[in-house]
Coordinates of C-alpha atoms and ligand atoms in Angstrom, one line a residue:
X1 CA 88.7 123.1 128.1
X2 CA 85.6 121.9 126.8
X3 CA 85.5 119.3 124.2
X4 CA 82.9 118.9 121.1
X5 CA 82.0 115.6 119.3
X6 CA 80.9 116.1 115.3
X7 CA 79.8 113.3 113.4
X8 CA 79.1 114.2 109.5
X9 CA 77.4 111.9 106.7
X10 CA 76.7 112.6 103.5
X11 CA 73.9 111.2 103.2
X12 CA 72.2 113.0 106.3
X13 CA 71.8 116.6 104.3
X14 CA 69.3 119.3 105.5
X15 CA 68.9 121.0 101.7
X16 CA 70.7 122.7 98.5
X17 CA 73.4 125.3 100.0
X18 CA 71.7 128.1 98.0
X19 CA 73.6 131.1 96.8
X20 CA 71.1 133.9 97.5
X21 CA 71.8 133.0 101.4
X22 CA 75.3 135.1 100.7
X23 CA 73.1 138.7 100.1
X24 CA 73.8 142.0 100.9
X25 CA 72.3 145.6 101.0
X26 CA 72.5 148.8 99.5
X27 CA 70.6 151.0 100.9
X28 CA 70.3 155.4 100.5
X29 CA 71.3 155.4 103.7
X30 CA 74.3 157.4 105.5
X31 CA 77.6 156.6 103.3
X32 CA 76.5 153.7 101.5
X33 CA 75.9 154.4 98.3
X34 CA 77.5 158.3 98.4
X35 CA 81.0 157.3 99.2
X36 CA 80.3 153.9 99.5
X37 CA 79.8 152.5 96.2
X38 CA 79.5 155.5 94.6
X39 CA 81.8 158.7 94.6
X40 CA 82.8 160.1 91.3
X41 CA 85.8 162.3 91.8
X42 CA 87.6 159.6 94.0
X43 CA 90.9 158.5 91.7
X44 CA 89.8 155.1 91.6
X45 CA 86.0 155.7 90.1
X46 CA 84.8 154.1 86.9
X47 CA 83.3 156.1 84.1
X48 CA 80.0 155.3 85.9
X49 CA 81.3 157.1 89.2
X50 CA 81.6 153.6 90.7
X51 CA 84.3 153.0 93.3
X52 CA 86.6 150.1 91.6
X53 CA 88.3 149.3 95.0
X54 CA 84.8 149.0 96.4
X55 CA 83.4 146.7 93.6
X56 CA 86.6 144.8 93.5
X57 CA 85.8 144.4 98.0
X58 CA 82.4 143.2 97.0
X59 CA 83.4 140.8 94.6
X60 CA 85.8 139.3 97.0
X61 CA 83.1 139.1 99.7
X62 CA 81.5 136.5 97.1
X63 CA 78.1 138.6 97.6
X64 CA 75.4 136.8 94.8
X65 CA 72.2 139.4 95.5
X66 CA 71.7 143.0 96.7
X67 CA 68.9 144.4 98.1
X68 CA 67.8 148.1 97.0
X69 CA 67.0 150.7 97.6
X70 CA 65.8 150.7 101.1
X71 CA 65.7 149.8 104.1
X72 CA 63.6 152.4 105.7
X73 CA 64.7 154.6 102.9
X74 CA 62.4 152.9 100.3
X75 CA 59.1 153.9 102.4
X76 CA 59.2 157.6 101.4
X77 CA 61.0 157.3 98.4
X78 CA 60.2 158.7 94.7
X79 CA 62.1 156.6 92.1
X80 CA 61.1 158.4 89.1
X81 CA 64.0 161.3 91.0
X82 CA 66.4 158.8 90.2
X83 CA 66.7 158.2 86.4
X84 CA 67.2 160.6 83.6
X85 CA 70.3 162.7 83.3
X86 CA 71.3 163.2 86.5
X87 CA 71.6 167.0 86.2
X88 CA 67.4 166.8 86.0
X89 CA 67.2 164.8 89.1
X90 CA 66.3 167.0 91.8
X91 CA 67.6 166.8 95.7
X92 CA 64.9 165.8 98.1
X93 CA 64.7 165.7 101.4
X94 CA 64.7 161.6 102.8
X95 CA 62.5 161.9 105.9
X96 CA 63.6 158.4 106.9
X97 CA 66.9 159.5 107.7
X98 CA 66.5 163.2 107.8
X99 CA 69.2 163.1 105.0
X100 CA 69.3 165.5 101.9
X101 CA 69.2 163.2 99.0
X102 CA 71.0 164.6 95.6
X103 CA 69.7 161.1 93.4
X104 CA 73.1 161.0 91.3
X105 CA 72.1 157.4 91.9
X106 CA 69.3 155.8 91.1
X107 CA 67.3 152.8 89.9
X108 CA 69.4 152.4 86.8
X109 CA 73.0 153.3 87.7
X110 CA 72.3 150.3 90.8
X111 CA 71.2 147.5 88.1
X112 CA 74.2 149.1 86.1
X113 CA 76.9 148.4 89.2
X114 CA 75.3 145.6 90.1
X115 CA 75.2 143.8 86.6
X116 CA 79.4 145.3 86.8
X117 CA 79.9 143.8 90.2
X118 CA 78.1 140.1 89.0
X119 CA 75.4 140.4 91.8
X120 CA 71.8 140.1 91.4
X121 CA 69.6 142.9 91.8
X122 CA 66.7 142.4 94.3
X123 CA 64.1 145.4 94.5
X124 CA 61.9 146.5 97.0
X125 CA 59.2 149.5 96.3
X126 CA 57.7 151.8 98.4
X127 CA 54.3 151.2 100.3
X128 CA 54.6 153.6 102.9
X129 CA 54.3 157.2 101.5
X130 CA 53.2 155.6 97.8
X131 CA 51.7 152.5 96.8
X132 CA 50.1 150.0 93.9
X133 CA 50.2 152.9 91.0
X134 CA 54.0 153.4 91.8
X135 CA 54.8 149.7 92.3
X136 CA 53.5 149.4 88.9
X137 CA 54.8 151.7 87.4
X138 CA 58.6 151.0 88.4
X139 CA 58.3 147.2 87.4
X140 CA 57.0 148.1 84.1
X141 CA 60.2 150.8 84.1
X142 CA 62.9 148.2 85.1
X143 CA 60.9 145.0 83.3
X144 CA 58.5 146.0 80.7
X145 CA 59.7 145.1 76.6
X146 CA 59.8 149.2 75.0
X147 CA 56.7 149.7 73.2
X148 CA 54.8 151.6 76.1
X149 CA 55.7 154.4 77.8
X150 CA 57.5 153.7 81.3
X151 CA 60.1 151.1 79.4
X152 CA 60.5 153.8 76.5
X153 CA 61.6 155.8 79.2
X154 CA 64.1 153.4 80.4
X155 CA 65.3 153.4 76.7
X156 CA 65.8 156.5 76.7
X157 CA 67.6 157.0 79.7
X158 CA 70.2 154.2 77.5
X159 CA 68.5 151.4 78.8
X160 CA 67.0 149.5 75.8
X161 CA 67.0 145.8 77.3
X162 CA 65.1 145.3 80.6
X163 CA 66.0 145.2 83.5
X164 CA 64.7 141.7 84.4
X165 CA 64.5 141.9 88.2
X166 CA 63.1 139.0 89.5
X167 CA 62.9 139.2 92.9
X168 CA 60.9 142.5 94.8
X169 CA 59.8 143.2 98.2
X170 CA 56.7 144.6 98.8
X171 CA 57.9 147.4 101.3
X172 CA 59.9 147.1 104.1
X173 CA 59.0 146.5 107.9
X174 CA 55.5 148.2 107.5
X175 CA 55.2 146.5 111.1
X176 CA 57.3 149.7 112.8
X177 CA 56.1 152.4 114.2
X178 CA 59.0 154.1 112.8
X179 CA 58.7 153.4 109.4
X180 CA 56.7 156.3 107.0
X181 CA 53.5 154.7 106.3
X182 CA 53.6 151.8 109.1
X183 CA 50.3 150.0 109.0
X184 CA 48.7 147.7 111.0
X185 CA 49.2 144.2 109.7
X186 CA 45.4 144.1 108.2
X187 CA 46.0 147.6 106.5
X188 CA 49.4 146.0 105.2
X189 CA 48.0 142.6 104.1
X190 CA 45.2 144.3 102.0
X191 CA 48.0 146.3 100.3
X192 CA 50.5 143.9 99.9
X193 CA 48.0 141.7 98.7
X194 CA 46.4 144.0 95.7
X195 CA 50.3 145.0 94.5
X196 CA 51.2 141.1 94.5
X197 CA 48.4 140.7 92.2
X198 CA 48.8 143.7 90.3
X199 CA 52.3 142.7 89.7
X200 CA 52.3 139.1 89.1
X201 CA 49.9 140.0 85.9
X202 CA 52.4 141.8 84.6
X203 CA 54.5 138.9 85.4
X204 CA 53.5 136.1 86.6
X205 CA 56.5 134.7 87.2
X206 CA 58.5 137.2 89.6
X207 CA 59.2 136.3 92.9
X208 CA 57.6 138.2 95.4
X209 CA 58.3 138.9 99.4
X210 CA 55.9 139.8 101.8
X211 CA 57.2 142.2 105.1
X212 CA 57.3 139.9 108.0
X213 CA 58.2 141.4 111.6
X214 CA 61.7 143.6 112.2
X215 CA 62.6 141.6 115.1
X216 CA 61.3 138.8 117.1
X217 CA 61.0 141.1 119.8
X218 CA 57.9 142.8 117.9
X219 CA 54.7 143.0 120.1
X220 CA 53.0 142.1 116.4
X221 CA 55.2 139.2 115.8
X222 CA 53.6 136.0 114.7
X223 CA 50.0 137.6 114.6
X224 CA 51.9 139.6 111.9
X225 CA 52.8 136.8 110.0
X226 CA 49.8 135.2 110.1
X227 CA 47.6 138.2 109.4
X228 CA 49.2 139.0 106.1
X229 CA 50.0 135.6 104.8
X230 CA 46.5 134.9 105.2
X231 CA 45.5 137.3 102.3
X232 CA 49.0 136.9 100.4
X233 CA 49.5 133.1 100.6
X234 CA 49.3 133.1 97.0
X235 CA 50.3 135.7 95.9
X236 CA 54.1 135.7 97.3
X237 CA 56.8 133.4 97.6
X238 CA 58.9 134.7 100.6
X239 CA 58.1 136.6 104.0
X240 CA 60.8 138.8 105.6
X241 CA 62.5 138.5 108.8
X242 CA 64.6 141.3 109.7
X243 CA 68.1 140.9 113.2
X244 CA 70.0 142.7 114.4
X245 CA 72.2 141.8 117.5
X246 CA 74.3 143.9 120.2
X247 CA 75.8 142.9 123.5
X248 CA 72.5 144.4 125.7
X249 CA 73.8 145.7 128.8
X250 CA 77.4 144.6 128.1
X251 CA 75.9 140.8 128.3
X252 CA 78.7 139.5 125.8
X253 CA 77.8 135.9 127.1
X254 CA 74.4 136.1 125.5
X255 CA 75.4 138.4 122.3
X256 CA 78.0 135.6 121.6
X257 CA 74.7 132.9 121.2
X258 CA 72.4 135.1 119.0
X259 CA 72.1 132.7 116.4
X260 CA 69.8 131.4 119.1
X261 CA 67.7 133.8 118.4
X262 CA 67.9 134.0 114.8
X263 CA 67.5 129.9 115.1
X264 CA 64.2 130.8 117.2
X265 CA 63.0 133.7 114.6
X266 CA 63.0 131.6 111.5
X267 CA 61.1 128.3 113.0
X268 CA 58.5 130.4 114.4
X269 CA 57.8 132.1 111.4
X270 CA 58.1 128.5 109.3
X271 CA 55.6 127.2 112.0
X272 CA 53.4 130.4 111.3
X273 CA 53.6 130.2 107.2
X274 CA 52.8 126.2 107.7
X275 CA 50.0 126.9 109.8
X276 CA 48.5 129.2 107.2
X277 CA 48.7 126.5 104.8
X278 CA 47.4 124.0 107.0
X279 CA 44.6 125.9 107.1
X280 CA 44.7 126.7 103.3
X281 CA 44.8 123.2 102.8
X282 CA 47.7 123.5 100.8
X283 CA 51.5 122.0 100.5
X284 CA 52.7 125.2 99.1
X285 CA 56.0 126.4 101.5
X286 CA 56.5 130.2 101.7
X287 CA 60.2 130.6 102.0
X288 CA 62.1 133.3 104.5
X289 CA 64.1 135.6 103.2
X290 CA 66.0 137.1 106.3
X291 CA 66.7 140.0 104.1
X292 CA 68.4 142.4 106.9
X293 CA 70.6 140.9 109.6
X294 CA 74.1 141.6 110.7
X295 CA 75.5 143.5 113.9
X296 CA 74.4 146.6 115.1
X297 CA 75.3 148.5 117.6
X298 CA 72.2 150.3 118.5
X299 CA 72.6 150.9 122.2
X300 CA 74.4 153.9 120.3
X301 CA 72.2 155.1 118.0
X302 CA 69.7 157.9 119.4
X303 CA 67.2 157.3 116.4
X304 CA 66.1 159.3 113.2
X305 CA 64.8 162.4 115.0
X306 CA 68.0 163.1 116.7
X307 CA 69.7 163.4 113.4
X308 CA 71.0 166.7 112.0
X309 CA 70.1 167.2 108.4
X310 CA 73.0 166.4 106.1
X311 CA 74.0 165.0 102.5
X312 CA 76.0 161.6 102.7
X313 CA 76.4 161.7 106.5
X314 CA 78.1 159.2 108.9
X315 CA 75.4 157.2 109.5
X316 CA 76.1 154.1 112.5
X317 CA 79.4 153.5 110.8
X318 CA 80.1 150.7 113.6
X319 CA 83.8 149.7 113.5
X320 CA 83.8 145.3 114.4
X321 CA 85.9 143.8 116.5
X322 CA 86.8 139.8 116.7
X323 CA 83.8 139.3 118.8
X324 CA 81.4 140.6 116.1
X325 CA 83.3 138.6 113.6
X326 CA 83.0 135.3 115.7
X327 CA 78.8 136.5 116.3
X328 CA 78.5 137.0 112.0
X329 CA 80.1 133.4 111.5
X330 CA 77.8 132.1 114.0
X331 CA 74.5 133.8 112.0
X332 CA 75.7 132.6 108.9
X333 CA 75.8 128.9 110.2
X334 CA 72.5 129.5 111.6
X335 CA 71.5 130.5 108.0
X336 CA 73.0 127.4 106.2
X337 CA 71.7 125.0 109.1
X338 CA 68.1 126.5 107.6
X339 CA 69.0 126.4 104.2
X340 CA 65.7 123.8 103.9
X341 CA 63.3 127.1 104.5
X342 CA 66.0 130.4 104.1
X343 CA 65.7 131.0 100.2
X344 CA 68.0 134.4 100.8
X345 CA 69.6 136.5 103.1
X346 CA 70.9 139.6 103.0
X347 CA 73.6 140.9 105.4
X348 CA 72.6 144.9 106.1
X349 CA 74.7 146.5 104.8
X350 CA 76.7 146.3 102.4
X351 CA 79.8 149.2 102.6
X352 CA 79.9 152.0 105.3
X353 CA 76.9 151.6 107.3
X354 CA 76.8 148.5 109.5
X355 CA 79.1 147.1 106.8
X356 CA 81.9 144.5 106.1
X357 CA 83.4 147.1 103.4
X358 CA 84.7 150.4 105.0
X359 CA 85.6 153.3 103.0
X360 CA 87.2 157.0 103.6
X361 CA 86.1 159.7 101.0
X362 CA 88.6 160.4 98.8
X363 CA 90.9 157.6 100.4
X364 CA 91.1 153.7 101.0
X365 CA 88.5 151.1 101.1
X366 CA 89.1 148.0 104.0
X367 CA 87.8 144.7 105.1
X368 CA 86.1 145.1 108.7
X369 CA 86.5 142.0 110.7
X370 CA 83.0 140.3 109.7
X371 CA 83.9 140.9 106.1
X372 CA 86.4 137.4 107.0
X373 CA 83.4 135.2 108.1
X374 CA 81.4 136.1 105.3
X375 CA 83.6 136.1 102.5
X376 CA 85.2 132.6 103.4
X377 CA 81.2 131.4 104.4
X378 CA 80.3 132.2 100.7
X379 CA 83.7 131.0 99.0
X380 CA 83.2 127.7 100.3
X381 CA 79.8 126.6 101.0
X382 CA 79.0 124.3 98.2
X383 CA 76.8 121.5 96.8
X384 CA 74.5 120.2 100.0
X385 CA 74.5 121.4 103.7
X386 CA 74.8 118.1 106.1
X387 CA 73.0 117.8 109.2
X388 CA 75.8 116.8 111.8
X389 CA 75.2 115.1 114.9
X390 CA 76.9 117.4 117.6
X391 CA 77.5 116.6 121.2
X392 CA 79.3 120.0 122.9
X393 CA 79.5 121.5 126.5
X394 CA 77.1 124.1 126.8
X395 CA 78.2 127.8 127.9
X396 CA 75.0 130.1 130.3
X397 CA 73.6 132.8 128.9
X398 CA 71.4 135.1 130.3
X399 CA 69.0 135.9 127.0
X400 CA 68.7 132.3 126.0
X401 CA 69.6 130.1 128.7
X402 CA 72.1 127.0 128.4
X403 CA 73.6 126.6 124.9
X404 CA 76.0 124.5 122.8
X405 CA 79.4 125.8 123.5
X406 CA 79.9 125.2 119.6
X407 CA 77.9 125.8 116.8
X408 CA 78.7 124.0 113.5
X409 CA 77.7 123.5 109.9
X410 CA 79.1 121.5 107.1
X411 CA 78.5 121.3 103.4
X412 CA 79.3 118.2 100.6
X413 CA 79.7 118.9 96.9
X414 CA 79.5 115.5 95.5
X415 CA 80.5 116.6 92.7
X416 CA 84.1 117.7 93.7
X417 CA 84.3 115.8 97.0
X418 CA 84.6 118.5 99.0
X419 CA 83.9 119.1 102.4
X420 CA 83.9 122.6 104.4
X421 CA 83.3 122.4 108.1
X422 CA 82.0 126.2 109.7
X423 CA 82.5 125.9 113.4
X424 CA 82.2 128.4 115.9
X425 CA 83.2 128.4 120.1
X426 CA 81.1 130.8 121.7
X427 CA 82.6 130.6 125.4
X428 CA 84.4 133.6 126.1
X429 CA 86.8 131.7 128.2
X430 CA 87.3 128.2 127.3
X431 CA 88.2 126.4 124.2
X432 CA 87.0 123.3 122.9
X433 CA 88.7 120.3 121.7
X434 CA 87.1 119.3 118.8
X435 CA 86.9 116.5 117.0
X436 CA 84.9 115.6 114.0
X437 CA 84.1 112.1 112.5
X438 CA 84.0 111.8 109.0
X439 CA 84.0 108.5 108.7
X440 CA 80.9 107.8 106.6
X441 CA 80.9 105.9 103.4
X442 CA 79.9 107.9 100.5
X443 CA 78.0 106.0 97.8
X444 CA 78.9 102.8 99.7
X445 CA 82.8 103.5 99.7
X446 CA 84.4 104.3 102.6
X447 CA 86.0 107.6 102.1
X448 CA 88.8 108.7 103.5
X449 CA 89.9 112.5 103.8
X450 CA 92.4 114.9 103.8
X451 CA 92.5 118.9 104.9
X452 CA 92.7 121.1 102.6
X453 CA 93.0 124.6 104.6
X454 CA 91.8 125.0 108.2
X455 CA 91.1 129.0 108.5
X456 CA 90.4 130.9 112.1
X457 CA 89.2 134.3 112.9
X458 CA 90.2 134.8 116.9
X459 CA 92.5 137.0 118.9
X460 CA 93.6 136.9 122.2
X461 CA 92.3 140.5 122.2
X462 CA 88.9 140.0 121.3
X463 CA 88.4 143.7 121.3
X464 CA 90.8 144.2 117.8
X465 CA 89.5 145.6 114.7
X466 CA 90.9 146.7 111.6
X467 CA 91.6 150.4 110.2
X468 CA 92.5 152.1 107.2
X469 CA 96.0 152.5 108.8
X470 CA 96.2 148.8 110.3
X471 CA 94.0 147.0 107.5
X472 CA 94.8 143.1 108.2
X473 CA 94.7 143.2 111.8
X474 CA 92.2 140.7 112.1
X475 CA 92.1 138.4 109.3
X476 CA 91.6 134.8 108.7
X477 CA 95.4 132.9 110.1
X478 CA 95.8 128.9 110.4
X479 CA 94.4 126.6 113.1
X480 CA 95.7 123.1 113.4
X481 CA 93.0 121.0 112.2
X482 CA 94.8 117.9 111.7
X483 CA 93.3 114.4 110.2
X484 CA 94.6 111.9 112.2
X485 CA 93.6 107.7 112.5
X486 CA 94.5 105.3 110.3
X487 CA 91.7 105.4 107.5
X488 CA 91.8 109.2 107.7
X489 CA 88.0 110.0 108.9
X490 CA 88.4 111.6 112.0
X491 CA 90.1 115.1 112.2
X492 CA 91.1 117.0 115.9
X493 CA 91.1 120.5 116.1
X494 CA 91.7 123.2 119.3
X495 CA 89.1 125.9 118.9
X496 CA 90.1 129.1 121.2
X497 CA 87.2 130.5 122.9
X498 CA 85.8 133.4 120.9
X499 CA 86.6 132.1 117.8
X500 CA 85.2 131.1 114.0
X501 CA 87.1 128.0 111.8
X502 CA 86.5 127.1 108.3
X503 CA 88.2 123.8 107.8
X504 CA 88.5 122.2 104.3
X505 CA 88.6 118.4 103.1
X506 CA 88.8 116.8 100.1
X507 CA 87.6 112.7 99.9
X508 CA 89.5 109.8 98.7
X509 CA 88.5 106.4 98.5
X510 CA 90.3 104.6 101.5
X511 CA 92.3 101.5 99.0
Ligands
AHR1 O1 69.7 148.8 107.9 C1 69.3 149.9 108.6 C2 67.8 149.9 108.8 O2 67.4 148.9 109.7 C3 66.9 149.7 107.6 O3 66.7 150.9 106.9 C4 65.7 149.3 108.2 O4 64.9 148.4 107.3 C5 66.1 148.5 109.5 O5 65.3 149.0 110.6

């Protein structure tokens, strides 16, 4: 049994809990927009050919922004095949994913289910097969008051308002090899650079994110960063990071701790973008957007070129167990604990492929396991994240070395005077006593608390997930968080090894 020692305040916060951190993605990708979100003839669609179980999934997920429409996708893609009457709209062949693409949905059916789902669109254009005309061309479509031609388009296609996107990415991981288009990082930069600036006078006020590396693992990464925030520094607000984490070789120890690495990715590329303006002389911050992360399982994908040519296929459709449940939580703390220098995040993806929301054609829609983490993460995360003072056992890994047995992350709303505690024990074999010290005086008061709700994901069969048939095999039960002491400010828990906790508080003033 290992034991961990949390002491909160207040008053030691690390930024705004900001709601873009709870993102997702839709991407053309496999099932997740055919079947996925989108599949007229199920029973359950809307007169849009929206799923409803689906949408109502996504609103219980709590997800605030979605990113579209790739994703690798977006790098060969022509969006002008997506709006108009959909019997126009012709099938093309997606060469990212060697997928036949029919374009039933397109640019404005996705700001249509997104606007019916209450999440923000975020859109990314394509500089890989196309470029600055194109980029152009679709924010004037989506933004642009009618009057000219591309927005009287979007009128007539029953669109009269804009759009109003405000945030865009400007491509997507032009650092791989793999993506259509990849460029070098100068290459990149130069074109990143002259569609931020083309953009931003159509509207200066958008927000704009620059491709950063696909993994820390990149031979590019950092010189990447540097390279094209040299010539964009201005012109964009946000660089990408992109993670995705596996057990390598079965090494569960180290898949257990990859917020490690995630915790590593972003300060390296916050070191990188200060550096730049160091040397800018400037105190402007360029923000991360870690824009695709999740788990993915990709010891079992044989990549693009061993993919048979099909419409809407199964496409890495990983089924999650407790362990990848416990490994989300853990990401998502690591994104809150960065909440200073993370403006968004966006889990990839959103239903189907490498997704919390399952779905069967024709049939059901589920919560995977990590759909739990997520959706009680983004309930509950309110007001300021804290910066606790942690003492833990540490567990060996082989990727990263000693680490904290637990992980943990806490957020105050002052103005409710609630506190939510995310906690995660990342041994695989011992739990952790925990016990967290709340005793700070808030405002000068001593405050005394009281739990609200203490929620676990863990199994003693860390291998569980759940089905269409079994669909609340894994889901969020009671620990037994207690507060105990006299004045209330100190609160024991038992964490089981493998396991994520959300444990609620609400303060008093002690009398
Ligand atoms: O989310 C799946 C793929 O992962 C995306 O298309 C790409 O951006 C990343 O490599």
């Amino acid at each position: 049994m290992g034991a961990a020692t949390v002491r909160l305040d207040p008053a030691f916060t690390v930024g705004p809990v900001r709601p873009r951190t709870f993102g997702s993605f839709v991407e053309h990708m496999g099932r997740c927009v055919y079947t996925g979100i989108y599949e007229p003839d199920h029973p359950g669609a809307d007169e849009l050919g929206f799923r409803t179980d689906v949408a109502q999934l996504v609103r219980e997920l709590g997800v605030t922004v979605v990113r579209y429409p790739g994703g690798n996708f977006v790098s060969n893609y022509r969006w002008e095949d997506g709006v108009g009457p959909k019997a126009d709209r012709p099938t093309q062949l997606d060469l990212a994913w060697r997928s036949v693409e029919t374009n039933q949905v397109g640019t404005d059916d996705f700001v249509d289910w997104a606007r019916g789902v209450g999440v923000e669109p975020m859109m990314a254009v394509n500089l890989g097969t196309r470029g600055l005309q194109e980029a152009i061309d679709l924010l004037l479509y989506c933004n642009a008051e009618t009057g000219t031609a591309w927005p009287d388009r979007r009128a007539k296609n029953g669109h009269t308002e804009p759009h109003d996107i405000r945030v865009w990415c400007l491509g997507n991981e032009m650092d791989g090899p793999w993506q259509m288009g990849h460029k070098t990082a100068e290459e990149y930069a130069r074109v990143a650079e002259e569609t931020a600036r083309a953009m931003r006078r159509i509207d200066e006020g958008l927000e704009l994110v620059a491709c950063g590396s696909s993994n820390r693992g990149m031979p590019t990464f950092g010189t990447w960063e540097r390279v094209v925030l040299e010539r964009c520094f201005d012109l964009v607000d946000h660089i990408s990071a992109h993670a995705y984490y596996e057990p390598v070789d079965g090494d569960v120890d180290s898949f257990l701790a990859s917020s490690e690495d995630m915790h590593r990715f972003i300060e390296s590329v916050v070191a990188t973008a200060d550096h730049v303006a160091t040397v800018k002389g400037s105190d402007k911050r360029i923000m991360v957007s870690f824009d695709e992360w999740n788990v993915w399982f990709q010891e079992r994908f044989h990549g693009e070129s061993s993919l048979e040519i099909r419409e809407a296929p199964e496409l890495i459709e990983d089924v999650y167990d407790v362990t990848d449940a416990v490994v989300v939580g853990s990401l998502l703390i690591t994104l809150l604990q960065h909440t200073d220098r993370v403006s968004m995040a966006c889990q990839a993806q959103l239903v189907n492929v490498i997704a919390p929301i399952a779905t069967r054609p024709g049939g059901g829609a589920w919560r995977q396991t990590i759909f739990h983490p997520f959706a009680l993460t983004a309930a509950y995360a309110r007001g300021t994240v804290l910066r606790p003072a942690v003492h833990c056992d540490q567990v060996q890994t082989k990727a990263f070395g000693p680490v904290d047995q637990v992980v943990v992350t806490a957020t105050h709303d002052p103005e409710t005077g609630d506190l939510a505690v995310f906690v995660v024990n990342r041994s695989r074999t011992e739990s952790a006593e925990l016990t967290l010290d709340v005793a700070a005086a808030v405002g000068g008061h001593p405050t005394a608390y009281a739990l609200v709700e203490h929620l676990q994901v863990h199994d003693d069969d860390t291998s569980a997930s759940n089905t269409e048939a079994q669909p609340d095999r894994v889901t969020p039960r009671p620990g037994d968080a207690a507060v105990v002491g006299t004045d209330s400010t100190t609160l024991t828990a038992t964490l089981p090894p493998t396991s994520w906790h959300c444990i609620r508080l609400t303060e008093g003033t002690v009398q």
